[in-house]
Amino acid sequence: MKIQTTHRKAEVVGHRGSAKAPENTMTAFRQGVKDGADRIEFDIRRTADGHYVVMHDRELDRTTNGTGNVDEVSLEYLRTLDAGDGNPPPTFEEVLDWAGSENVLLDIEVKSGKAGEIAGILSEKKPRDVWVKSFDKELIREFEWENPETTTGILLHPRKVIRRSIAGGVLGSALGVALGLSGMGNPGVLGAAFGLSGLFTGLVGGLEIQRSEAMSHPADMALPHHRFVTKSLMFEAAEVAGKSVVPWTVNSLKRGKKLINRGVAGLITDHPEIFKV
């Protein structure tokens, strides 16, 4: 298994640097290091002219004073913008250079781009230790082929779990009401009972889909939302499939300690200072 951990039981990963500064800026990254993060997390997107810039959203308006979409503008335009700390959004290469000079470990989330290009940049810059992750499972699968030595991860979105649970609840409620109207009991009571049962069944089914996705993918890490770190996912991921589990985004010390005791390899947090030792 390629993933490495620090002196702590789990690595503390500064989400987009630190919530104390504008996200995904060098100011936030330096703040995250100052606040005790073992690793700095950031997002990259590909520009219209084939460069990689540090940006979470596709749209520019939330985090910069610009307009348009990252994939529709040039790097030259992006370099004229203010990302919130008085500077333009950093490029991928700039962050890698900074991390190399400061001996900082990185967690890279790929929002858009090409696996081969990203692998090429990492090969050129040769950072000490990086994680590369994405919600795009095919991109990570391709990256594994391009760069098998780098630790990779797939992000698991709670949306699938929530949608399946809600769908189960709606179907269960409809069934209960229908049975009630057919003379089998009170429609309201049966609707509520079947609805709750459907919610639970849908939740279990959604979690099973997440577990299956994590187990069948060649990535080294599974990165679920912290509320969906289940006992089965932990056991299957860590013990059976040889994967590490790194939940996001954990902003409670109490919750973080509980997850660390369960055996997670890392915690992604907006507030690395609360885990500082």
mmCIF file of C-alpha atoms in Angstrom:
data_model
loop_
_atom_site.group_PDB
_atom_site.id
_atom_site.type_symbol
_atom_site.label_atom_id
_atom_site.label_comp_id
_atom_site.label_asym_id
_atom_site.label_seq_id
_atom_site.Cartn_x
_atom_site.Cartn_y
_atom_site.Cartn_z
ATOM 1 C CA MET A 1 0.000 0.000 0.000
ATOM 2 C CA LYS A 2 1.512 3.339 -1.096
ATOM 3 C CA ILE A 3 -0.135 5.631 1.442
ATOM 4 C CA GLN A 4 2.110 6.931 4.208
ATOM 5 C CA THR A 5 1.190 8.383 7.572
ATOM 6 C CA THR A 6 2.982 10.745 9.942
ATOM 7 C CA HIS A 7 3.718 10.445 13.639
ATOM 8 C CA ARG A 8 0.009 10.816 14.414
ATOM 9 C CA LYS A 9 -2.499 8.009 14.289
ATOM 10 C CA ALA A 10 -4.011 9.771 11.276
ATOM 11 C CA GLU A 11 -2.818 12.577 9.020
ATOM 12 C CA VAL A 12 -4.530 15.941 9.404
ATOM 13 C CA VAL A 13 -5.199 17.383 5.949
ATOM 14 C CA GLY A 14 -5.885 21.110 5.588
ATOM 15 C CA HIS A 15 -8.921 21.385 3.280
ATOM 16 C CA ARG A 16 -8.128 24.021 0.626
ATOM 17 C CA GLY A 17 -5.468 25.117 3.091
ATOM 18 C CA SER A 18 -7.335 26.641 6.002
ATOM 19 C CA ALA A 19 -10.706 28.286 6.590
ATOM 20 C CA LYS A 20 -8.839 31.218 8.159
ATOM 21 C CA ALA A 21 -7.854 32.510 4.717
ATOM 22 C CA PRO A 22 -9.364 32.663 1.210
ATOM 23 C CA GLU A 23 -9.627 29.094 -0.036
ATOM 24 C CA ASN A 24 -7.099 27.574 -2.420
ATOM 25 C CA THR A 25 -4.662 30.476 -2.112
ATOM 26 C CA MET A 26 -1.011 30.425 -1.092
ATOM 27 C CA THR A 27 -2.093 32.417 1.970
ATOM 28 C CA ALA A 28 -4.467 29.608 2.975
ATOM 29 C CA PHE A 29 -1.842 26.934 2.300
ATOM 30 C CA ARG A 30 0.740 28.674 4.474
ATOM 31 C CA GLN A 31 -1.894 29.157 7.188
ATOM 32 C CA GLY A 32 -2.757 25.458 7.080
ATOM 33 C CA VAL A 33 0.897 24.547 7.605
ATOM 34 C CA LYS A 34 1.145 27.081 10.443
ATOM 35 C CA ASP A 35 -1.935 25.533 12.057
ATOM 36 C CA GLY A 36 -0.355 22.090 12.126
ATOM 37 C CA ALA A 37 -1.704 20.336 9.016
ATOM 38 C CA ASP A 38 0.340 17.297 8.014
ATOM 39 C CA ARG A 39 -0.775 17.736 4.408
ATOM 40 C CA ILE A 40 -2.364 20.511 2.342
ATOM 41 C CA GLU A 41 -5.375 19.752 0.119
ATOM 42 C CA PHE A 42 -6.272 21.776 -2.974
ATOM 43 C CA ASP A 43 -8.222 21.524 -6.247
ATOM 44 C CA ILE A 44 -6.970 21.828 -9.807
ATOM 45 C CA ARG A 45 -8.783 22.605 -13.046
ATOM 46 C CA ARG A 46 -7.625 22.751 -16.660
ATOM 47 C CA THR A 47 -7.855 26.094 -18.447
ATOM 48 C CA ALA A 48 -8.950 26.606 -22.047
ATOM 49 C CA ASP A 49 -5.322 26.783 -23.145
ATOM 50 C CA GLY A 50 -4.239 23.608 -21.371
ATOM 51 C CA HIS A 51 -2.747 24.907 -18.121
ATOM 52 C CA TYR A 52 -3.697 23.844 -14.592
ATOM 53 C CA VAL A 53 -4.854 26.363 -12.034
ATOM 54 C CA VAL A 54 -5.859 25.952 -8.400
ATOM 55 C CA MET A 55 -9.636 26.439 -8.256
ATOM 56 C CA HIS A 56 -12.526 24.524 -6.714
ATOM 57 C CA ASP A 57 -15.471 25.830 -8.745
ATOM 58 C CA ARG A 58 -15.772 25.763 -12.499
ATOM 59 C CA GLU A 59 -17.230 29.280 -12.261
ATOM 60 C CA LEU A 60 -14.911 32.135 -11.323
ATOM 61 C CA ASP A 61 -17.339 34.503 -9.600
ATOM 62 C CA ARG A 62 -17.489 32.943 -6.104
ATOM 63 C CA THR A 63 -13.784 32.942 -5.293
ATOM 64 C CA THR A 64 -12.360 35.600 -7.617
ATOM 65 C CA ASN A 65 -13.292 38.990 -9.063
ATOM 66 C CA GLY A 66 -13.536 37.444 -12.524
ATOM 67 C CA THR A 67 -16.348 36.038 -14.627
ATOM 68 C CA GLY A 68 -16.754 33.005 -16.833
ATOM 69 C CA ASN A 69 -15.642 29.406 -16.423
ATOM 70 C CA VAL A 70 -12.125 28.137 -15.845
ATOM 71 C CA ASP A 71 -12.237 25.807 -18.829
ATOM 72 C CA GLU A 72 -13.322 28.642 -21.127
ATOM 73 C CA VAL A 73 -10.653 31.226 -20.257
ATOM 74 C CA SER A 74 -6.893 31.433 -20.626
ATOM 75 C CA LEU A 75 -4.257 31.317 -17.941
ATOM 76 C CA GLU A 76 -3.282 34.840 -18.978
ATOM 77 C CA TYR A 77 -6.766 36.065 -18.005
ATOM 78 C CA LEU A 78 -6.720 34.141 -14.732
ATOM 79 C CA ARG A 79 -3.434 35.780 -13.794
ATOM 80 C CA THR A 80 -5.177 39.183 -13.850
ATOM 81 C CA LEU A 81 -7.673 38.163 -11.152
ATOM 82 C CA ASP A 82 -7.717 38.426 -7.374
ATOM 83 C CA ALA A 83 -8.424 35.111 -5.625
ATOM 84 C CA GLY A 84 -9.207 36.848 -2.344
ATOM 85 C CA ASP A 85 -5.754 37.388 -0.870
ATOM 86 C CA GLY A 86 -4.616 40.072 -3.319
ATOM 87 C CA ASN A 87 -3.012 37.545 -5.652
ATOM 88 C CA PRO A 88 -4.210 35.544 -8.679
ATOM 89 C CA PRO A 89 -5.168 31.899 -8.307
ATOM 90 C CA PRO A 90 -1.915 29.930 -8.072
ATOM 91 C CA THR A 91 -0.970 27.518 -10.809
ATOM 92 C CA PHE A 92 -0.488 23.825 -10.145
ATOM 93 C CA GLU A 93 3.240 24.192 -10.770
ATOM 94 C CA GLU A 94 3.543 27.086 -8.319
ATOM 95 C CA VAL A 95 2.039 25.035 -5.513
ATOM 96 C CA LEU A 96 4.302 22.084 -6.323
ATOM 97 C CA ASP A 97 7.366 24.355 -6.296
ATOM 98 C CA TRP A 98 6.317 25.875 -2.968
ATOM 99 C CA ALA A 99 5.663 22.472 -1.423
ATOM 100 C CA GLY A 100 9.035 21.242 -2.594
ATOM 101 C CA SER A 101 10.882 24.223 -1.116
ATOM 102 C CA GLU A 102 8.992 24.011 2.190
ATOM 103 C CA ASN A 103 8.867 20.202 2.407
ATOM 104 C CA VAL A 104 5.043 20.212 2.496
ATOM 105 C CA LEU A 105 2.970 17.132 1.682
ATOM 106 C CA LEU A 106 0.063 17.590 -0.727
ATOM 107 C CA ASP A 107 -3.409 16.174 -1.399
ATOM 108 C CA ILE A 108 -4.499 17.067 -4.947
ATOM 109 C CA GLU A 109 -8.146 16.891 -5.977
ATOM 110 C CA VAL A 110 -8.561 16.822 -9.748
ATOM 111 C CA LYS A 111 -11.723 18.664 -10.744
ATOM 112 C CA SER A 112 -10.984 18.589 -14.468
ATOM 113 C CA GLY A 113 -8.050 17.654 -16.625
ATOM 114 C CA LYS A 114 -6.179 14.845 -18.316
ATOM 115 C CA ALA A 115 -4.481 12.083 -16.370
ATOM 116 C CA GLY A 116 -1.448 11.972 -18.643
ATOM 117 C CA GLU A 117 -0.830 15.720 -18.372
ATOM 118 C CA ILE A 118 -1.132 15.700 -14.599
ATOM 119 C CA ALA A 119 1.172 12.700 -14.323
ATOM 120 C CA GLY A 120 3.666 14.500 -16.573
ATOM 121 C CA ILE A 121 3.699 17.612 -14.377
ATOM 122 C CA LEU A 122 4.224 15.513 -11.262
ATOM 123 C CA SER A 123 6.993 13.590 -12.984
ATOM 124 C CA GLU A 124 8.736 16.843 -13.884
ATOM 125 C CA LYS A 125 8.352 18.478 -10.470
ATOM 126 C CA LYS A 126 8.988 15.308 -8.448
ATOM 127 C CA PRO A 127 7.185 16.294 -5.220
ATOM 128 C CA ARG A 128 8.174 14.336 -2.141
ATOM 129 C CA ASP A 129 4.805 12.743 -1.451
ATOM 130 C CA VAL A 130 1.396 13.487 -2.955
ATOM 131 C CA TRP A 131 -2.084 12.050 -2.973
ATOM 132 C CA VAL A 132 -4.120 12.399 -6.158
ATOM 133 C CA LYS A 133 -7.879 11.985 -5.854
ATOM 134 C CA SER A 134 -11.087 12.790 -7.735
ATOM 135 C CA PHE A 135 -14.805 12.122 -7.975
ATOM 136 C CA ASP A 136 -13.995 11.148 -11.568
ATOM 137 C CA LYS A 137 -13.283 7.470 -11.065
ATOM 138 C CA GLU A 138 -12.234 6.860 -14.672
ATOM 139 C CA LEU A 139 -9.671 9.648 -14.510
ATOM 140 C CA ILE A 140 -8.142 8.104 -11.377
ATOM 141 C CA ARG A 141 -8.176 4.676 -13.005
ATOM 142 C CA GLU A 142 -6.259 6.142 -15.958
ATOM 143 C CA PHE A 143 -3.892 8.009 -13.638
ATOM 144 C CA GLU A 144 -3.072 4.708 -11.911
ATOM 145 C CA TRP A 145 -1.845 3.411 -15.272
ATOM 146 C CA GLU A 146 0.132 6.575 -15.961
ATOM 147 C CA ASN A 147 1.697 6.889 -12.522
ATOM 148 C CA PRO A 148 1.341 3.680 -10.480
ATOM 149 C CA GLU A 149 3.731 4.855 -7.748
ATOM 150 C CA THR A 150 1.573 7.780 -6.634
ATOM 151 C CA THR A 151 -1.052 7.286 -3.934
ATOM 152 C CA THR A 152 -4.521 7.681 -5.453
ATOM 153 C CA GLY A 153 -8.022 8.002 -4.045
ATOM 154 C CA ILE A 154 -11.638 8.096 -5.150
ATOM 155 C CA LEU A 155 -14.065 10.507 -3.536
ATOM 156 C CA LEU A 156 -17.449 9.051 -2.611
ATOM 157 C CA HIS A 157 -20.294 11.530 -2.762
ATOM 158 C CA PRO A 158 -23.125 11.358 -0.181
ATOM 159 C CA ARG A 159 -25.588 12.449 -2.869
ATOM 160 C CA LYS A 160 -26.029 8.874 -4.098
ATOM 161 C CA VAL A 161 -26.748 7.618 -0.588
ATOM 162 C CA ILE A 162 -29.195 10.437 0.172
ATOM 163 C CA ARG A 163 -31.048 10.091 -3.135
ATOM 164 C CA ARG A 164 -31.460 6.347 -2.692
ATOM 165 C CA SER A 165 -32.690 6.806 0.870
ATOM 166 C CA ILE A 166 -35.220 9.490 -0.127
ATOM 167 C CA ALA A 167 -36.437 7.389 -3.049
ATOM 168 C CA GLY A 168 -36.938 4.450 -0.704
ATOM 169 C CA GLY A 169 -38.894 6.622 1.706
ATOM 170 C CA VAL A 170 -41.170 8.007 -1.001
ATOM 171 C CA LEU A 171 -41.878 4.576 -2.453
ATOM 172 C CA GLY A 172 -42.469 3.138 1.005
ATOM 173 C CA SER A 173 -44.886 5.920 1.929
ATOM 174 C CA ALA A 174 -46.813 5.485 -1.308
ATOM 175 C CA LEU A 175 -47.070 1.741 -0.737
ATOM 176 C CA GLY A 176 -48.255 2.231 2.833
ATOM 177 C CA VAL A 177 -50.930 4.723 1.854
ATOM 178 C CA ALA A 178 -52.088 2.472 -0.976
ATOM 179 C CA LEU A 179 -52.403 -0.486 1.373
ATOM 180 C CA GLY A 180 -54.316 1.668 3.842
ATOM 181 C CA LEU A 181 -56.745 2.855 1.226
ATOM 182 C CA SER A 182 -57.311 -0.731 0.169
ATOM 183 C CA GLY A 183 -58.623 -1.493 3.651
ATOM 184 C CA MET A 184 -55.537 -2.927 5.379
ATOM 185 C CA GLY A 185 -55.334 -0.180 7.997
ATOM 186 C CA ASN A 186 -54.968 3.529 8.596
ATOM 187 C CA PRO A 187 -53.379 5.088 5.478
ATOM 188 C CA GLY A 188 -51.485 7.693 7.504
ATOM 189 C CA VAL A 189 -50.013 5.201 9.952
ATOM 190 C CA LEU A 190 -49.132 2.683 7.260
ATOM 191 C CA GLY A 191 -47.675 5.427 5.055
ATOM 192 C CA ALA A 192 -45.433 6.651 7.875
ATOM 193 C CA ALA A 193 -44.342 3.144 8.850
ATOM 194 C CA PHE A 194 -43.565 2.019 5.309
ATOM 195 C CA GLY A 195 -41.937 5.361 4.581
ATOM 196 C CA LEU A 196 -39.510 5.020 7.494
ATOM 197 C CA SER A 197 -38.783 1.457 6.486
ATOM 198 C CA GLY A 198 -38.131 2.595 2.920
ATOM 199 C CA LEU A 199 -35.812 5.351 4.089
ATOM 200 C CA PHE A 200 -33.737 2.881 6.073
ATOM 201 C CA THR A 201 -33.686 0.317 3.276
ATOM 202 C CA GLY A 202 -32.638 2.979 0.781
ATOM 203 C CA LEU A 203 -29.913 4.209 3.115
ATOM 204 C CA VAL A 204 -28.484 0.720 3.508
ATOM 205 C CA GLY A 205 -28.626 0.197 -0.243
ATOM 206 C CA GLY A 206 -26.892 3.505 -0.916
ATOM 207 C CA LEU A 207 -24.119 2.718 1.543
ATOM 208 C CA GLU A 208 -23.658 -0.681 -0.087
ATOM 209 C CA ILE A 209 -23.214 1.040 -3.464
ATOM 210 C CA GLN A 210 -20.525 3.272 -1.951
ATOM 211 C CA ARG A 211 -18.771 0.289 -0.412
ATOM 212 C CA SER A 212 -18.851 -1.608 -3.705
ATOM 213 C CA GLU A 213 -17.465 1.389 -5.603
ATOM 214 C CA ALA A 214 -14.600 1.692 -3.152
ATOM 215 C CA MET A 215 -13.796 -2.019 -3.171
ATOM 216 C CA SER A 216 -13.819 -2.493 -6.943
ATOM 217 C CA HIS A 217 -11.646 0.502 -7.839
ATOM 218 C CA PRO A 218 -7.826 0.189 -8.048
ATOM 219 C CA ALA A 219 -7.275 3.425 -6.084
ATOM 220 C CA ASP A 220 -5.378 3.199 -2.792
ATOM 221 C CA MET A 221 -7.829 5.280 -0.787
ATOM 222 C CA ALA A 222 -11.578 5.642 -0.333
ATOM 223 C CA LEU A 223 -12.662 9.156 0.653
ATOM 224 C CA PRO A 224 -16.282 9.244 1.877
ATOM 225 C CA HIS A 225 -18.117 12.071 3.603
ATOM 226 C CA HIS A 226 -17.402 11.617 7.303
ATOM 227 C CA ARG A 227 -21.081 10.949 8.106
ATOM 228 C CA PHE A 228 -21.015 7.912 5.821
ATOM 229 C CA VAL A 229 -17.979 6.161 7.265
ATOM 230 C CA THR A 230 -19.752 2.946 8.185
ATOM 231 C CA LYS A 231 -18.397 -0.049 10.028
ATOM 232 C CA SER A 232 -18.656 -2.221 6.910
ATOM 233 C CA LEU A 233 -16.876 0.347 4.747
ATOM 234 C CA MET A 234 -14.081 0.654 7.285
ATOM 235 C CA PHE A 235 -13.645 -3.082 7.677
ATOM 236 C CA GLU A 236 -13.923 -3.941 4.007
ATOM 237 C CA ALA A 237 -11.738 -1.056 2.855
ATOM 238 C CA ALA A 238 -8.994 -1.387 5.427
ATOM 239 C CA GLU A 239 -8.859 -5.120 5.959
ATOM 240 C CA VAL A 240 -10.134 -6.857 2.830
ATOM 241 C CA ALA A 241 -9.317 -4.579 -0.093
ATOM 242 C CA GLY A 242 -6.135 -3.108 1.358
ATOM 243 C CA LYS A 243 -7.382 0.470 1.068
ATOM 244 C CA SER A 244 -7.088 3.402 3.424
ATOM 245 C CA VAL A 245 -10.103 5.489 4.421
ATOM 246 C CA VAL A 246 -9.770 9.289 4.584
ATOM 247 C CA PRO A 247 -13.091 11.034 5.373
ATOM 248 C CA TRP A 248 -14.028 14.635 4.577
ATOM 249 C CA THR A 249 -14.722 17.302 5.889
ATOM 250 C CA VAL A 250 -14.269 16.765 9.648
ATOM 251 C CA ASN A 251 -14.579 20.005 11.627
ATOM 252 C CA SER A 252 -15.350 18.585 15.064
ATOM 253 C CA LEU A 253 -12.621 17.385 17.424
ATOM 254 C CA LYS A 254 -15.033 14.905 19.004
ATOM 255 C CA ARG A 255 -15.982 13.444 15.624
ATOM 256 C CA GLY A 256 -12.366 13.413 14.533
ATOM 257 C CA LYS A 257 -11.224 11.463 17.586
ATOM 258 C CA LYS A 258 -13.974 8.917 17.028
ATOM 259 C CA LEU A 259 -12.920 8.393 13.411
ATOM 260 C CA ILE A 260 -9.239 8.161 14.354
ATOM 261 C CA ASN A 261 -10.110 5.466 16.889
ATOM 262 C CA ARG A 262 -11.919 3.596 14.109
ATOM 263 C CA GLY A 263 -8.677 3.531 12.148
ATOM 264 C CA VAL A 264 -8.926 6.166 9.404
ATOM 265 C CA ALA A 265 -5.629 7.036 7.726
ATOM 266 C CA GLY A 266 -6.389 10.740 7.636
ATOM 267 C CA LEU A 267 -8.923 13.498 8.258
ATOM 268 C CA ILE A 268 -9.660 16.315 5.832
ATOM 269 C CA THR A 269 -10.646 19.438 7.765
ATOM 270 C CA ASP A 270 -11.224 23.159 7.284
ATOM 271 C CA HIS A 271 -9.696 23.729 10.717
ATOM 272 C CA PRO A 272 -6.415 21.833 11.155
ATOM 273 C CA GLU A 273 -5.697 23.878 14.266
ATOM 274 C CA ILE A 274 -8.287 21.936 16.297
ATOM 275 C CA PHE A 275 -6.279 18.747 15.790
ATOM 276 C CA LYS A 276 -2.909 20.350 16.471
ATOM 277 C CA VAL A 277 -0.768 18.402 18.939
#
